[in-house]
């Protein structure tokens, strides 16, 4: 794809309808009906992204000092952990001091949740959960204002790709699992379609035999921007090319939830004739990084987060080398995440982008790929299906899906005392919906789940996929 085409998404002129939604409908609904500050924060972020890097670093250091002081005062866990390490809050004055503090694992967040959680009178928060791409579910809270800030950062990140608020979008995304009930489904429909100009297509249901229906829906809605899970949009692109299907050309394609490999980007761009923009995020932090039209790396959400790449002792990894990603959330006070190991790995070294934004670029995220499960009925079920579903089963401490043959899937679960046979039956029914009812599915309660040679836990292990993934993909996953 030529660089001219790749830059188009950033230089388009918004239509009148788009401006009406962006300027009046969406901010009005957000502030007046919902009482949120999302659009105010988005406007601030749209300004600060162009600040010089030094000014952004100064902002980070100020917000970090305030967070650390708050944790010292109100979070028993952090105060104890830092005291044990011989530190006090005043030792952390800037982002550069952060590496003095111990790392926080997902297990710590889970096992010490009540001592990490802060309880201030009048602190409004929302509860979130993640199935965990590392296979260990987690429940946590976010202050409502911190939540508005992270939604604002997601709006800013999508806007870098030309997919800001008010643009007409089709989302090929994880659909609702189980019976939602007609009222909730109707509410979702109105919220997505009428308010946000968004058409939702269920990526879990995509297969070779119904792919043309997905193409017809995209052609009918003619979105400005396609937002998609990486593997389903790649599958759809393969089919478009193989069958020489005529497909609507959006302005941009935004991928997320799964790692985007180079060969996938090329195939998607060839099939849709539009530039692909990779995003990186998680349930804990929403959008962590997003590509601009230079496609030079992922611009970090530096006003809200500090992202480090570290070795196993928590020291910064030398530039160019791979390490674990640790994230500190500068806003969430109700469940503070400080140097939290998210379970992904990246190549260290922050770079400047030719676009002129002061937000540094994360070079490359690695080790986030969840295997796909080929199913008997011809689909390729994204591994994301499982964390998406299991996040609602609070009694499951850890899980792993193993597909030995195409018609046999074993779901291993480590459960606590809240687990029951009713839950097992419900889980069985829901997973069967995804993997296909003719597949033999067994749920095994186990005491431990083995890790890989690198000490990593794999959520989805498909021996069927492993034989068919192209060499380039395996090299990047390793
Ligand atoms: Zn840039």
Short mmCIF file of C-alpha atoms and ligand atoms in Angstrom, two decimals:
data_model
loop_
_atom_site.label_atom_id
_atom_site.label_comp_id
_atom_site.label_asym_id
_atom_site.label_seq_id
_atom_site.Cartn_x
_atom_site.Cartn_y
_atom_site.Cartn_z
CA UNK A 1 0.00 0.00 0.00
CA UNK A 2 1.36 3.42 -0.93
CA UNK A 3 2.20 5.93 1.80
CA UNK A 4 -0.34 8.37 0.23
CA UNK A 5 -3.17 5.90 0.85
CA UNK A 6 -1.93 5.22 4.37
CA UNK A 7 -2.04 8.91 5.26
CA UNK A 8 -5.57 9.43 3.94
CA UNK A 9 -7.24 8.46 7.20
CA UNK A 10 -5.57 11.27 9.07
CA UNK A 11 -6.29 14.01 6.55
CA UNK A 12 -9.95 13.47 5.64
CA UNK A 13 -12.57 16.20 6.13
CA UNK A 14 -15.40 15.15 8.41
CA UNK A 15 -18.91 15.19 6.96
CA UNK A 16 -21.65 17.46 8.33
CA UNK A 17 -23.38 14.47 9.96
CA UNK A 18 -20.13 13.41 11.61
CA UNK A 19 -19.54 16.92 12.94
CA UNK A 20 -23.11 17.08 14.24
CA UNK A 21 -22.65 13.84 16.19
CA UNK A 22 -19.16 14.78 17.40
CA UNK A 23 -20.06 18.33 18.36
CA UNK A 24 -23.60 18.04 19.71
CA UNK A 25 -25.24 14.60 19.99
CA UNK A 26 -22.48 12.59 21.67
CA UNK A 27 -21.12 15.21 24.11
CA UNK A 28 -24.71 16.17 24.97
CA UNK A 29 -25.69 12.58 25.77
CA UNK A 30 -22.45 11.98 27.67
CA UNK A 31 -22.59 15.06 29.87
CA UNK A 32 -26.30 15.81 30.22
CA UNK A 33 -27.83 12.32 30.25
CA UNK A 34 -24.95 10.34 31.75
CA UNK A 35 -23.28 13.08 33.83
CA UNK A 36 -19.83 12.14 32.55
CA UNK A 37 -16.82 14.22 31.55
CA UNK A 38 -15.56 12.02 28.70
CA UNK A 39 -15.63 14.68 26.01
CA UNK A 40 -14.04 17.33 28.21
CA UNK A 41 -11.18 14.89 28.91
CA UNK A 42 -10.97 13.92 25.22
CA UNK A 43 -10.54 17.60 24.30
CA UNK A 44 -7.71 17.89 26.86
CA UNK A 45 -6.00 14.78 25.45
CA UNK A 46 -6.35 16.04 21.90
CA UNK A 47 -4.35 19.09 22.98
CA UNK A 48 -1.75 17.39 25.18
CA UNK A 49 -0.79 14.79 22.54
CA UNK A 50 1.00 17.60 20.67
CA UNK A 51 2.94 18.85 23.71
CA UNK A 52 6.73 18.41 23.71
CA UNK A 53 7.81 15.14 25.29
CA UNK A 54 9.43 16.97 28.24
CA UNK A 55 6.11 18.60 29.14
CA UNK A 56 4.32 15.24 29.02
CA UNK A 57 7.03 13.68 31.24
CA UNK A 58 6.64 16.51 33.71
CA UNK A 59 2.88 15.90 33.79
CA UNK A 60 3.47 12.17 34.36
CA UNK A 61 5.87 12.82 37.23
CA UNK A 62 3.40 15.18 38.91
CA UNK A 63 0.54 12.73 38.59
CA UNK A 64 2.76 9.86 39.73
CA UNK A 65 3.86 11.65 42.92
CA UNK A 66 0.24 12.33 43.75
CA UNK A 67 -0.73 8.67 43.13
CA UNK A 68 2.12 7.30 45.23
CA UNK A 69 1.29 9.67 48.10
CA UNK A 70 -2.35 8.58 47.89
CA UNK A 71 -1.44 4.86 47.94
CA UNK A 72 0.86 5.44 50.90
CA UNK A 73 -2.00 7.09 52.81
CA UNK A 74 -4.86 4.81 51.83
CA UNK A 75 -3.73 1.42 50.50
CA UNK A 76 -2.49 -0.93 53.24
CA UNK A 77 -0.96 -3.35 50.78
CA UNK A 78 1.19 -0.83 48.94
CA UNK A 79 2.33 0.90 52.13
CA UNK A 80 3.42 -2.45 53.62
CA UNK A 81 5.11 -3.64 50.41
CA UNK A 82 7.06 -0.38 50.01
CA UNK A 83 8.00 -0.23 53.68
CA UNK A 84 9.36 -3.77 53.39
CA UNK A 85 11.44 -2.63 50.40
CA UNK A 86 12.85 0.18 52.58
CA UNK A 87 11.01 2.95 50.72
CA UNK A 88 8.63 5.76 51.55
CA UNK A 89 6.33 7.80 49.33
CA UNK A 90 8.70 10.78 49.14
CA UNK A 91 11.37 8.57 47.48
CA UNK A 92 9.27 8.54 44.31
CA UNK A 93 9.53 11.97 42.80
CA UNK A 94 9.50 11.30 39.07
CA UNK A 95 8.73 8.56 36.56
CA UNK A 96 12.44 7.68 36.65
CA UNK A 97 12.10 6.66 40.33
CA UNK A 98 9.33 4.19 39.57
CA UNK A 99 11.73 1.26 39.10
CA UNK A 100 12.60 1.47 42.82
CA UNK A 101 9.14 0.11 43.66
CA UNK A 102 8.34 -3.61 43.60
CA UNK A 103 6.35 -5.06 40.69
CA UNK A 104 2.74 -6.10 41.21
CA UNK A 105 1.50 -9.36 39.71
CA UNK A 106 -2.03 -10.30 38.76
CA UNK A 107 -2.01 -12.88 41.56
CA UNK A 108 -1.15 -10.13 44.06
CA UNK A 109 -3.98 -7.95 42.74
CA UNK A 110 -6.33 -10.86 43.17
CA UNK A 111 -5.15 -12.33 46.46
CA UNK A 112 -4.75 -8.96 48.23
CA UNK A 113 -7.67 -7.17 46.58
CA UNK A 114 -9.24 -5.90 49.80
CA UNK A 115 -5.92 -4.51 51.11
CA UNK A 116 -5.05 -2.89 47.76
CA UNK A 117 -8.53 -1.39 47.38
CA UNK A 118 -8.95 2.02 48.96
CA UNK A 119 -12.18 2.99 50.67
CA UNK A 120 -12.80 6.73 50.71
CA UNK A 121 -16.13 8.25 51.59
CA UNK A 122 -17.90 9.52 48.49
CA UNK A 123 -15.56 7.75 46.06
CA UNK A 124 -17.78 6.59 43.19
CA UNK A 125 -16.50 3.59 41.29
CA UNK A 126 -17.55 0.93 38.82
CA UNK A 127 -16.68 -2.77 38.94
CA UNK A 128 -14.86 -4.36 36.00
CA UNK A 129 -13.61 -7.84 35.36
CA UNK A 130 -11.18 -9.42 32.97
CA UNK A 131 -10.93 -13.01 31.83
CA UNK A 132 -7.26 -12.32 31.42
CA UNK A 133 -5.26 -13.06 28.30
CA UNK A 134 -2.82 -14.70 30.73
CA UNK A 135 -5.55 -17.06 31.95
CA UNK A 136 -6.10 -15.69 35.44
CA UNK A 137 -9.38 -13.77 35.85
CA UNK A 138 -9.46 -10.58 37.90
CA UNK A 139 -12.18 -8.31 39.33
CA UNK A 140 -11.38 -4.72 40.21
CA UNK A 141 -12.92 -1.27 40.58
CA UNK A 142 -12.30 2.03 38.76
CA UNK A 143 -13.26 5.51 39.95
CA UNK A 144 -15.95 6.84 37.66
CA UNK A 145 -13.82 9.86 36.70
CA UNK A 146 -10.81 7.66 35.93
CA UNK A 147 -13.15 5.59 33.79
CA UNK A 148 -14.22 8.70 31.84
CA UNK A 149 -10.55 9.53 31.30
CA UNK A 150 -9.78 6.11 29.88
CA UNK A 151 -12.80 6.19 27.56
CA UNK A 152 -11.57 9.63 26.44
CA UNK A 153 -8.14 8.13 25.70
CA UNK A 154 -9.78 5.43 23.58
CA UNK A 155 -11.67 8.12 21.64
CA UNK A 156 -8.40 9.97 21.06
CA UNK A 157 -6.60 6.79 19.96
CA UNK A 158 -9.31 5.85 17.47
CA UNK A 159 -9.35 9.45 16.21
CA UNK A 160 -5.64 9.08 15.30
CA UNK A 161 -6.84 6.48 12.78
CA UNK A 162 -9.64 8.70 11.51
CA UNK A 163 -12.21 6.80 13.60
CA UNK A 164 -13.14 9.47 16.13
CA UNK A 165 -16.58 10.01 17.69
CA UNK A 166 -19.37 10.46 15.16
CA UNK A 167 -17.77 8.42 12.39
CA UNK A 168 -19.85 5.66 10.86
CA UNK A 169 -18.37 2.35 12.01
CA UNK A 170 -18.83 -1.38 11.64
CA UNK A 171 -17.39 -3.42 14.50
CA UNK A 172 -16.41 -7.03 13.85
CA UNK A 173 -16.05 -7.70 17.55
CA UNK A 174 -16.78 -10.27 20.28
CA UNK A 175 -20.56 -10.58 20.55
CA UNK A 176 -22.68 -11.09 23.64
CA UNK A 177 -22.51 -14.62 24.98
CA UNK A 178 -25.62 -16.35 26.31
CA UNK A 179 -29.13 -14.95 26.39
CA UNK A 180 -29.11 -11.18 26.91
CA UNK A 181 -32.85 -10.74 27.16
CA UNK A 182 -34.84 -8.62 24.69
CA UNK A 183 -34.74 -5.39 26.73
CA UNK A 184 -30.96 -5.36 27.09
CA UNK A 185 -30.51 -6.32 23.43
CA UNK A 186 -32.83 -3.46 22.38
CA UNK A 187 -30.94 -0.99 24.59
CA UNK A 188 -27.61 -2.12 23.14
CA UNK A 189 -29.01 -1.74 19.64
CA UNK A 190 -30.22 1.82 20.23
CA UNK A 191 -26.94 2.78 21.96
CA UNK A 192 -24.74 1.36 19.20
CA UNK A 193 -26.73 2.00 16.07
CA UNK A 194 -28.55 5.24 16.70
CA UNK A 195 -26.35 7.03 19.18
CA UNK A 196 -22.87 5.92 18.15
CA UNK A 197 -23.49 5.17 14.44
CA UNK A 198 -22.04 1.73 15.06
CA UNK A 199 -23.13 -1.61 13.57
CA UNK A 200 -22.00 -4.59 15.63
CA UNK A 201 -21.20 -7.89 13.88
CA UNK A 202 -20.41 -10.93 16.02
CA UNK A 203 -16.88 -12.05 15.17
CA UNK A 204 -17.32 -15.31 17.09
CA UNK A 205 -19.91 -16.44 14.54
CA UNK A 206 -17.76 -15.88 11.42
CA UNK A 207 -16.90 -18.95 9.32
CA UNK A 208 -15.99 -19.76 5.72
CA UNK A 209 -19.58 -20.65 4.83
CA UNK A 210 -21.21 -17.45 6.14
CA UNK A 211 -18.38 -14.98 5.40
CA UNK A 212 -20.20 -13.56 2.37
CA UNK A 213 -23.06 -12.50 4.64
CA UNK A 214 -20.54 -10.44 6.66
CA UNK A 215 -19.25 -8.87 3.44
CA UNK A 216 -22.82 -8.03 2.36
CA UNK A 217 -23.47 -6.35 5.73
CA UNK A 218 -20.30 -4.27 5.42
CA UNK A 219 -21.29 -3.32 1.85
CA UNK A 220 -24.78 -2.36 2.97
CA UNK A 221 -23.64 -0.14 5.86
CA UNK A 222 -20.63 1.38 4.05
CA UNK A 223 -18.71 2.36 7.21
CA UNK A 224 -16.07 5.10 7.32
CA UNK A 225 -14.06 2.85 9.62
CA UNK A 226 -14.00 -0.87 10.32
CA UNK A 227 -13.06 -1.84 13.89
CA UNK A 228 -12.19 -5.52 14.32
CA UNK A 229 -10.60 -8.31 16.28
CA UNK A 230 -7.42 -9.07 14.39
CA UNK A 231 -7.94 -12.72 13.53
CA UNK A 232 -11.57 -12.49 12.33
CA UNK A 233 -10.83 -9.52 10.01
CA UNK A 234 -7.81 -11.43 8.72
CA UNK A 235 -9.99 -14.48 8.05
CA UNK A 236 -12.54 -12.30 6.25
CA UNK A 237 -9.75 -10.69 4.20
CA UNK A 238 -8.45 -14.10 3.14
CA UNK A 239 -11.92 -15.08 1.94
CA UNK A 240 -12.46 -11.75 0.10
CA UNK A 241 -9.19 -12.31 -1.77
CA UNK A 242 -9.70 -16.04 -2.43
CA UNK A 243 -13.20 -15.53 -3.81
CA UNK A 244 -12.47 -12.17 -5.42
CA UNK A 245 -15.43 -10.61 -3.59
CA UNK A 246 -16.35 -6.98 -4.06
CA UNK A 247 -16.11 -5.24 -0.70
CA UNK A 248 -16.69 -1.67 0.50
CA UNK A 249 -13.47 0.28 0.98
CA UNK A 250 -13.51 2.02 4.40
CA UNK A 251 -11.25 4.95 5.25
CA UNK A 252 -9.38 2.91 7.82
CA UNK A 253 -9.38 -0.41 9.65
CA UNK A 254 -8.63 -0.45 13.37
CA UNK A 255 -7.57 -3.78 14.85
CA UNK A 256 -7.45 -4.73 18.51
CA UNK A 257 -7.73 -7.44 21.16
CA UNK A 258 -5.21 -9.70 19.40
CA UNK A 259 -1.69 -9.18 18.13
CA UNK A 260 -1.49 -7.99 14.52
CA UNK A 261 1.24 -9.71 12.53
CA UNK A 262 2.92 -8.21 9.49
CA UNK A 263 1.48 -10.74 7.05
CA UNK A 264 -2.02 -10.13 8.47
CA UNK A 265 -1.69 -6.36 8.03
CA UNK A 266 -0.67 -6.84 4.40
CA UNK A 267 -3.54 -9.21 3.68
CA UNK A 268 -6.17 -6.99 5.32
CA UNK A 269 -4.91 -3.88 3.49
CA UNK A 270 -4.91 -5.74 0.19
CA UNK A 271 -8.44 -7.07 0.66
CA UNK A 272 -10.05 -3.78 1.76
CA UNK A 273 -7.75 -1.27 0.03
CA UNK A 274 -7.53 0.67 3.29
CA UNK A 275 -4.78 1.31 5.85
CA UNK A 276 -4.71 -0.79 9.02
CA UNK A 277 -4.15 0.82 12.43
CA UNK A 278 -3.11 -1.46 15.28
CA UNK A 279 -4.21 -0.75 18.84
CA UNK A 280 -3.09 -2.31 22.10
CA UNK A 281 -5.23 -2.34 25.21
CA UNK A 282 -6.56 -4.38 28.10
CA UNK A 283 -9.58 -4.51 30.37
CA UNK A 284 -7.47 -3.15 33.24
CA UNK A 285 -6.44 0.02 31.38
CA UNK A 286 -8.57 0.22 28.18
CA UNK A 287 -6.41 1.75 25.40
CA UNK A 288 -2.68 1.58 26.14
CA UNK A 289 -1.34 2.40 22.70
CA UNK A 290 -2.57 3.29 19.20
CA UNK A 291 -1.03 3.89 15.78
CA UNK A 292 -1.15 7.20 13.96
CA UNK A 293 -1.01 7.57 10.19
CA UNK A 294 2.80 7.21 10.24
CA UNK A 295 2.40 3.55 11.34
CA UNK A 296 5.72 3.83 13.18
CA UNK A 297 4.67 2.14 16.44
CA UNK A 298 2.03 2.56 19.12
CA UNK A 299 1.58 6.01 20.68
CA UNK A 300 1.22 5.40 24.41
CA UNK A 301 -1.58 6.91 26.48
CA UNK A 302 1.10 8.70 28.48
CA UNK A 303 -1.14 11.27 30.16
CA UNK A 304 -2.99 8.45 31.97
CA UNK A 305 -0.48 5.62 32.16
CA UNK A 306 3.21 4.93 32.65
CA UNK A 307 4.26 1.94 30.57
CA UNK A 308 7.59 0.25 31.33
CA UNK A 309 9.36 -2.73 29.77
CA UNK A 310 11.21 -4.57 32.53
CA UNK A 311 13.26 -7.66 33.33
CA UNK A 312 12.23 -10.17 36.00
CA UNK A 313 13.80 -8.06 38.75
CA UNK A 314 11.81 -5.01 37.69
CA UNK A 315 14.75 -3.18 36.13
CA UNK A 316 14.22 -1.42 32.78
CA UNK A 317 15.13 -3.77 29.91
CA UNK A 318 17.98 -2.49 27.70
CA UNK A 319 16.78 -0.85 24.50
CA UNK A 320 16.02 -3.30 21.71
CA UNK A 321 15.56 -6.24 24.09
CA UNK A 322 12.35 -7.97 25.03
CA UNK A 323 10.83 -7.68 28.51
CA UNK A 324 7.59 -7.74 30.48
CA UNK A 325 5.19 -4.82 30.23
CA UNK A 326 4.44 -3.14 33.58
CA UNK A 327 1.73 -0.47 33.71
CA UNK A 328 0.99 2.18 36.33
CA UNK A 329 -2.43 3.82 36.12
CA UNK A 330 -2.08 7.47 37.14
CA UNK A 331 -5.81 7.98 37.77
CA UNK A 332 -7.49 4.93 39.24
CA UNK A 333 -7.54 5.54 42.99
CA UNK A 334 -10.11 2.94 44.11
CA UNK A 335 -8.02 -0.03 42.91
CA UNK A 336 -4.56 1.41 42.27
CA UNK A 337 -2.42 -0.47 39.73
CA UNK A 338 1.25 0.34 40.38
CA UNK A 339 3.87 -1.39 38.22
CA UNK A 340 1.34 -4.03 37.31
CA UNK A 341 2.59 -6.90 35.14
CA UNK A 342 -0.08 -7.16 32.52
CA UNK A 343 1.10 -10.50 31.12
CA UNK A 344 2.31 -9.21 27.75
CA UNK A 345 5.83 -8.67 26.49
CA UNK A 346 7.32 -5.90 24.38
CA UNK A 347 10.59 -4.74 22.88
CA UNK A 348 12.06 -1.97 25.07
CA UNK A 349 12.87 1.51 23.79
CA UNK A 350 10.55 4.45 23.39
CA UNK A 351 10.85 6.39 20.15
CA UNK A 352 9.71 9.69 18.71
CA UNK A 353 7.20 9.69 15.88
CA UNK A 354 7.61 11.80 12.72
CA UNK A 355 3.97 12.95 13.11
CA UNK A 356 5.11 15.43 15.77
CA UNK A 357 3.07 14.09 18.70
CA UNK A 358 4.97 14.19 21.97
CA UNK A 359 3.48 10.84 23.05
CA UNK A 360 6.29 8.28 22.84
CA UNK A 361 6.00 5.16 20.68
CA UNK A 362 6.17 1.66 22.05
CA UNK A 363 8.26 -0.22 19.54
CA UNK A 364 6.54 -3.56 19.40
CA UNK A 365 4.24 -5.69 21.53
CA UNK A 366 5.01 -9.41 21.39
CA UNK A 367 3.63 -12.50 23.08
CA UNK A 368 -0.02 -11.59 23.10
CA UNK A 369 -1.23 -14.06 20.56
CA UNK A 370 -3.98 -16.37 21.65
CA UNK A 371 -4.36 -19.41 19.44
CA UNK A 372 -7.42 -19.78 17.31
CA UNK A 373 -9.53 -22.90 17.43
CA UNK A 374 -10.59 -24.32 14.09
CA UNK A 375 -14.06 -25.80 14.57
CA UNK A 376 -15.81 -28.73 12.91
CA UNK A 377 -18.27 -26.37 11.19
CA UNK A 378 -15.44 -24.52 9.45
CA UNK A 379 -15.00 -21.48 11.72
CA UNK A 380 -11.81 -20.24 13.36
CA UNK A 381 -12.89 -19.32 16.87
CA UNK A 382 -10.61 -16.57 18.30
CA UNK A 383 -8.91 -17.53 21.56
CA UNK A 384 -10.33 -14.27 22.95
CA UNK A 385 -13.70 -16.04 23.13
CA UNK A 386 -12.64 -17.76 26.38
CA UNK A 387 -11.44 -14.83 28.53
CA UNK A 388 -14.46 -12.88 27.22
CA UNK A 389 -16.78 -15.60 28.57
CA UNK A 390 -14.97 -16.75 31.70
CA UNK A 391 -14.61 -13.26 33.18
CA UNK A 392 -18.21 -13.65 34.40
CA UNK A 393 -17.44 -16.86 36.36
CA UNK A 394 -15.93 -15.45 39.55
CA UNK A 395 -15.25 -18.88 41.05
CA UNK A 396 -12.73 -19.74 38.31
CA UNK A 397 -9.23 -18.83 39.45
CA UNK A 398 -7.39 -19.97 36.36
CA UNK A 399 -8.17 -21.80 33.16
CA UNK A 400 -6.67 -23.25 30.03
CA UNK A 401 -8.25 -24.55 26.86
CA UNK A 402 -6.59 -27.46 25.11
CA UNK A 403 -7.67 -28.63 21.68
CA UNK A 404 -6.00 -31.93 20.89
CA UNK A 405 -7.97 -32.76 17.77
CA UNK A 406 -10.50 -30.74 15.82
CA UNK A 407 -13.42 -32.49 17.52
CA UNK A 408 -12.13 -32.57 21.10
CA UNK A 409 -11.71 -29.64 23.48
CA UNK A 410 -10.73 -29.81 27.15
CA UNK A 411 -11.31 -26.81 29.39
CA UNK A 412 -9.13 -27.07 32.49
CA UNK A 413 -10.26 -24.95 35.42
CA UNK A 414 -8.87 -24.19 38.87
CA UNK A 415 -11.86 -23.24 40.98
CA UNK A 416 -12.59 -22.02 44.49
CA UNK A 417 -15.30 -23.02 46.98
CA UNK A 418 -17.97 -21.01 45.14
CA UNK A 419 -17.86 -23.39 42.17
CA UNK A 420 -20.97 -25.57 41.74
CA UNK A 421 -22.34 -28.19 39.38
CA UNK A 422 -24.89 -25.62 38.11
CA UNK A 423 -22.03 -23.33 37.11
CA UNK A 424 -20.24 -26.22 35.44
CA UNK A 425 -23.38 -27.02 33.42
CA UNK A 426 -23.85 -23.37 32.46
CA UNK A 427 -20.21 -23.03 31.43
CA UNK A 428 -20.45 -26.25 29.42
CA UNK A 429 -23.51 -24.94 27.56
CA UNK A 430 -21.89 -21.57 26.78
CA UNK A 431 -18.57 -23.03 25.62
CA UNK A 432 -20.46 -25.58 23.48
CA UNK A 433 -22.14 -22.68 21.71
CA UNK A 434 -18.72 -21.35 20.75
CA UNK A 435 -16.85 -24.52 19.83
CA UNK A 436 -19.88 -26.14 18.20
CA UNK A 437 -22.28 -28.66 19.67
CA UNK A 438 -20.83 -31.63 17.80
CA UNK A 439 -17.42 -31.08 19.43
CA UNK A 440 -16.64 -33.29 22.43
CA UNK A 441 -16.17 -30.86 25.30
CA UNK A 442 -14.90 -31.81 28.73
CA UNK A 443 -14.52 -29.48 31.71
CA UNK A 444 -11.77 -30.72 34.03
CA UNK A 445 -11.24 -29.38 37.54
CA UNK A 446 -7.48 -29.42 38.13
CA UNK A 447 -5.13 -28.39 40.93
CA UNK A 448 -2.50 -26.80 38.68
CA UNK A 449 -2.00 -25.74 35.08
CA UNK A 450 1.45 -26.27 33.58
CA UNK A 451 3.36 -23.26 32.22
CA UNK A 452 5.51 -23.10 29.09
CA UNK A 453 9.30 -23.48 29.12
CA UNK A 454 9.52 -19.67 29.33
CA UNK A 455 7.35 -19.76 32.46
CA UNK A 456 4.36 -18.30 30.61
CA UNK A 457 0.84 -19.50 30.99
CA UNK A 458 -0.94 -20.12 27.72
CA UNK A 459 -4.70 -19.67 27.78
CA UNK A 460 -5.45 -21.51 24.60
CA UNK A 461 -3.36 -24.35 23.29
CA UNK A 462 -4.52 -25.69 19.95
CA UNK A 463 -2.46 -28.51 18.53
CA UNK A 464 -4.60 -28.27 15.42
CA UNK A 465 -3.70 -24.58 14.87
CA UNK A 466 -0.03 -25.05 15.66
CA UNK A 467 0.51 -27.17 12.60
CA UNK A 468 -1.09 -24.65 10.28
CA UNK A 469 0.15 -21.24 11.50
CA UNK A 470 2.57 -19.73 8.96
CA UNK A 471 6.24 -19.58 9.90
CA UNK A 472 6.32 -15.79 10.20
CA UNK A 473 3.60 -15.88 12.82
CA UNK A 474 5.28 -18.54 14.92
CA UNK A 475 8.54 -16.62 14.93
CA UNK A 476 6.80 -13.53 16.25
CA UNK A 477 4.83 -15.47 18.85
CA UNK A 478 7.90 -17.26 20.23
ZN1 LIG B 1 2.70 9.51 15.25
#
